[in-house]
C-alpha positions as a Python dict, from the first residue, in 0.01 Angstrom:
ca = {
    (1, 'M'): (0, 0, 0),
    (2, 'K'): (132, 279, 218),
    (3, 'V'): (3, 110, 547),
    (4, 'I'): (-59, -242, 620),
    (5, 'V'): (-79, -439, 934),
    (6, 'S'): (102, -796, 1008),
    (7, 'D'): (86, -1090, 1132),
    (8, 'T'): (372, -1266, 1301),
    (9, 'T'): (476, -1526, 1048),
    (10, 'S'): (645, -1274, 815),
    (11, 'L'): (806, -1087, 1091),
    (12, 'I'): (973, -1395, 1195),
    (13, 'A'): (1123, -1484, 867),
    (14, 'L'): (1227, -1138, 784),
    (15, 'E'): (1407, -1095, 1141),
    (16, 'G'): (1555, -1450, 1069),
    (17, 'L'): (1721, -1300, 783),
    (18, 'Q'): (1773, -945, 961),
    (19, 'S'): (1560, -783, 754),
    (20, 'I'): (1272, -611, 909),
    (21, 'K'): (1368, -286, 774),
    (22, 'L'): (1229, -412, 410),
    (23, 'L'): (882, -368, 569),
    (24, 'C'): (984, -18, 564),
    (25, 'A'): (1107, 12, 225),
    (26, 'V'): (793, -105, 96),
    (27, 'F'): (516, 57, 358),
    (28, 'E'): (523, 380, 519),
    (29, 'S'): (378, 216, 818),
    (30, 'I'): (349, -106, 961),
    (31, 'L'): (98, -199, 1257),
    (32, 'I'): (99, -496, 1471),
    (33, 'P'): (-123, -582, 1757),
    (34, 'Q'): (45, -650, 2087),
    (35, 'A'): (-66, -1015, 2054),
    (36, 'V'): (195, -1008, 1764),
    (37, 'L'): (476, -814, 1946),
    (38, 'K'): (398, -1119, 2231),
    (39, 'E'): (451, -1430, 1971),
    (40, 'L'): (735, -1262, 1880),
    (41, 'S'): (891, -1123, 2176),
    (42, 'A'): (841, -1475, 2281),
    (43, 'G'): (1072, -1670, 2017),
    (44, 'S'): (1305, -1381, 2001),
    (45, 'P'): (1318, -1160, 2288),
    (46, 'D'): (1560, -884, 2126),
    (47, 'I'): (1311, -854, 1868),
    (48, 'I'): (1128, -549, 2027),
    (49, 'K'): (1493, -338, 2022),
    (50, 'T'): (1467, -428, 1603),
    (51, 'I'): (1146, -319, 1574),
    (52, 'N'): (1214, 32, 1762),
    (53, 'A'): (1506, 76, 1568),
    (54, 'V'): (1342, 23, 1257),
    (55, 'G'): (1094, 339, 1276),
    (56, 'C'): (795, 211, 1073),
    (57, 'I'): (627, -25, 1285),
    (58, 'E'): (371, 85, 1537),
    (59, 'I'): (227, -117, 1815),
    (60, 'I'): (-141, -117, 1854),
    (61, 'R'): (-358, -201, 2195),
    (62, 'L'): (-720, -348, 2049),
    (63, 'E'): (-1001, -294, 2289),
    (64, 'P'): (-1250, -594, 2367),
    (65, 'S'): (-1472, -633, 2106),
    (66, 'E'): (-1739, -942, 1931),
    (67, 'Q'): (-1507, -909, 1621),
    (68, 'L'): (-1227, -982, 1800),
    (69, 'A'): (-1378, -1239, 2079),
    (70, 'S'): (-1513, -1441, 1776),
    (71, 'L'): (-1186, -1470, 1579),
    (72, 'Q'): (-1008, -1543, 1902),
    (73, 'L'): (-1213, -1871, 1896),
    (74, 'V'): (-1099, -2038, 1564),
    (75, 'L'): (-726, -1857, 1568),
    (76, 'D'): (-440, -1792, 1757),
    (77, 'P'): (-401, -1441, 1987),
    (78, 'G'): (-216, -1295, 1720),
    (79, 'E'): (-380, -1375, 1383),
    (80, 'A'): (-709, -1290, 1595),
    (81, 'E'): (-604, -933, 1652),
    (82, 'A'): (-413, -879, 1338),
    (83, 'I'): (-732, -936, 1105),
    (84, 'T'): (-930, -731, 1351),
    (85, 'L'): (-681, -428, 1352),
    (86, 'A'): (-695, -461, 979),
    (87, 'L'): (-1083, -478, 958),
    (88, 'E'): (-1104, -190, 1213),
    (89, 'R'): (-893, 29, 1009),
    (90, 'Q'): (-964, -104, 693),
    (91, 'L'): (-627, -177, 573),
    (92, 'P'): (-433, -481, 399),
    (93, 'I'): (-316, -758, 610),
    (94, 'L'): (39, -916, 584),
    (95, 'I'): (-86, -1278, 698),
    (96, 'D'): (99, -1646, 601),
    (97, 'E'): (-110, -1881, 774),
    (98, 'R'): (-373, -2061, 529),
    (99, 'K'): (-678, -2063, 804),
    (100, 'G'): (-610, -1723, 868),
    (101, 'R'): (-556, -1572, 505),
    (102, 'N'): (-876, -1773, 432),
    (103, 'I'): (-1068, -1598, 731),
    (104, 'A'): (-924, -1258, 605),
    (105, 'L'): (-1006, -1326, 207),
    (106, 'Q'): (-1386, -1429, 386),
    (107, 'K'): (-1364, -1050, 516),
    (108, 'Q'): (-1312, -918, 224),
    (109, 'L'): (-976, -754, 355),
    (110, 'I'): (-676, -690, 83),
    (111, 'V'): (-418, -999, 180),
    (112, 'T'): (-66, -1046, 143),
    (113, 'G'): (234, -1281, 269),
    (114, 'F'): (591, -1292, 298),
    (115, 'A'): (628, -1447, -62),
    (116, 'G'): (377, -1138, -195),
    (117, 'L'): (595, -893, 44),
    (118, 'L'): (909, -1003, -151),
    (119, 'M'): (742, -974, -494),
    (120, 'L'): (610, -614, -404),
    (121, 'A'): (961, -547, -279),
    (122, 'V'): (1113, -664, -618),
    (123, 'K'): (849, -491, -869),
    (124, 'T'): (905, -137, -665),
    (125, 'K'): (1257, -180, -706),
    (126, 'K'): (1323, -232, -324),
    (127, 'L'): (1512, -548, -379),
    (128, 'S'): (1673, -701, -639),
    (129, 'S'): (1531, -1025, -824),
    (130, 'D'): (1827, -1230, -686),
    (131, 'R'): (1848, -1105, -335),
    (132, 'A'): (1460, -1170, -289),
    (133, 'Q'): (1533, -1539, -475),
    (134, 'S'): (1787, -1592, -205),
    (135, 'M'): (1567, -1433, 76),
    (136, 'L'): (1298, -1675, -8),
    (137, 'D'): (1525, -1979, -19),
    (138, 'Q'): (1679, -1864, 301),
    (139, 'A'): (1359, -1819, 494),
    (140, 'I'): (1269, -2174, 378),
    (141, 'T'): (1576, -2342, 519),
    (142, 'N'): (1535, -2145, 841),
    (143, 'G'): (1154, -2297, 852),
    (144, 'F'): (916, -2096, 654),
    (145, 'R'): (654, -2301, 471),
    (146, 'I'): (545, -2288, 129),
    (147, 'S'): (388, -2521, -97),
    (148, 'N'): (608, -2623, -411),
    (149, 'P'): (348, -2479, -659),
    (150, 'L'): (339, -2143, -473),
    (151, 'Y'): (722, -2129, -474),
    (152, 'Q'): (738, -2182, -814),
    (153, 'Q'): (489, -1921, -906),
    (154, 'V'): (690, -1692, -689),
    (155, 'R'): (1010, -1799, -843),
    (156, 'A'): (828, -1704, -1186),
    (157, 'A'): (721, -1366, -1090),
    (158, 'I'): (1049, -1236, -928),
    (159, 'A'): (1275, -1353, -1236),
    (160, 'S'): (996, -1178, -1447),
    (161, 'Y'): (1080, -848, -1291),
    (162, 'K'): (1455, -887, -1370),
    (163, 'S'): (1551, -601, -1554),
}
């Protein structure tokens, strides 16, 4: 995957780990809609500087559409815009919230999340297994939510990439 659309949660998790630049190691370009930027800056005003500094994140302004309007009825603005952007550009999406993921999957998008990003980073040797596990654990400490069964699957997958 060279280009991906991102929702808010993974960016918040990476910002909490001071690791947004990991996205640039894994992807050539990350597109985020303005609603995601607004959600990010509400929680961390300095994040805009970080986003501008990494150089691989592009902020996209969406035009109103029926697709966007229908998604805004059931999702928060960031998720609705991220899914709409992914659909319009036919790109994969980085999204973690269950409801948003389910809708993205129903719309036939390729979906990954924060844990999937860590696994991909390890698989492509952009991150060591130990560092990925440490990042996952710290993200959970910082408030990132993941079910225990999924956590165990991710741990096993990360460990399996050790060389």
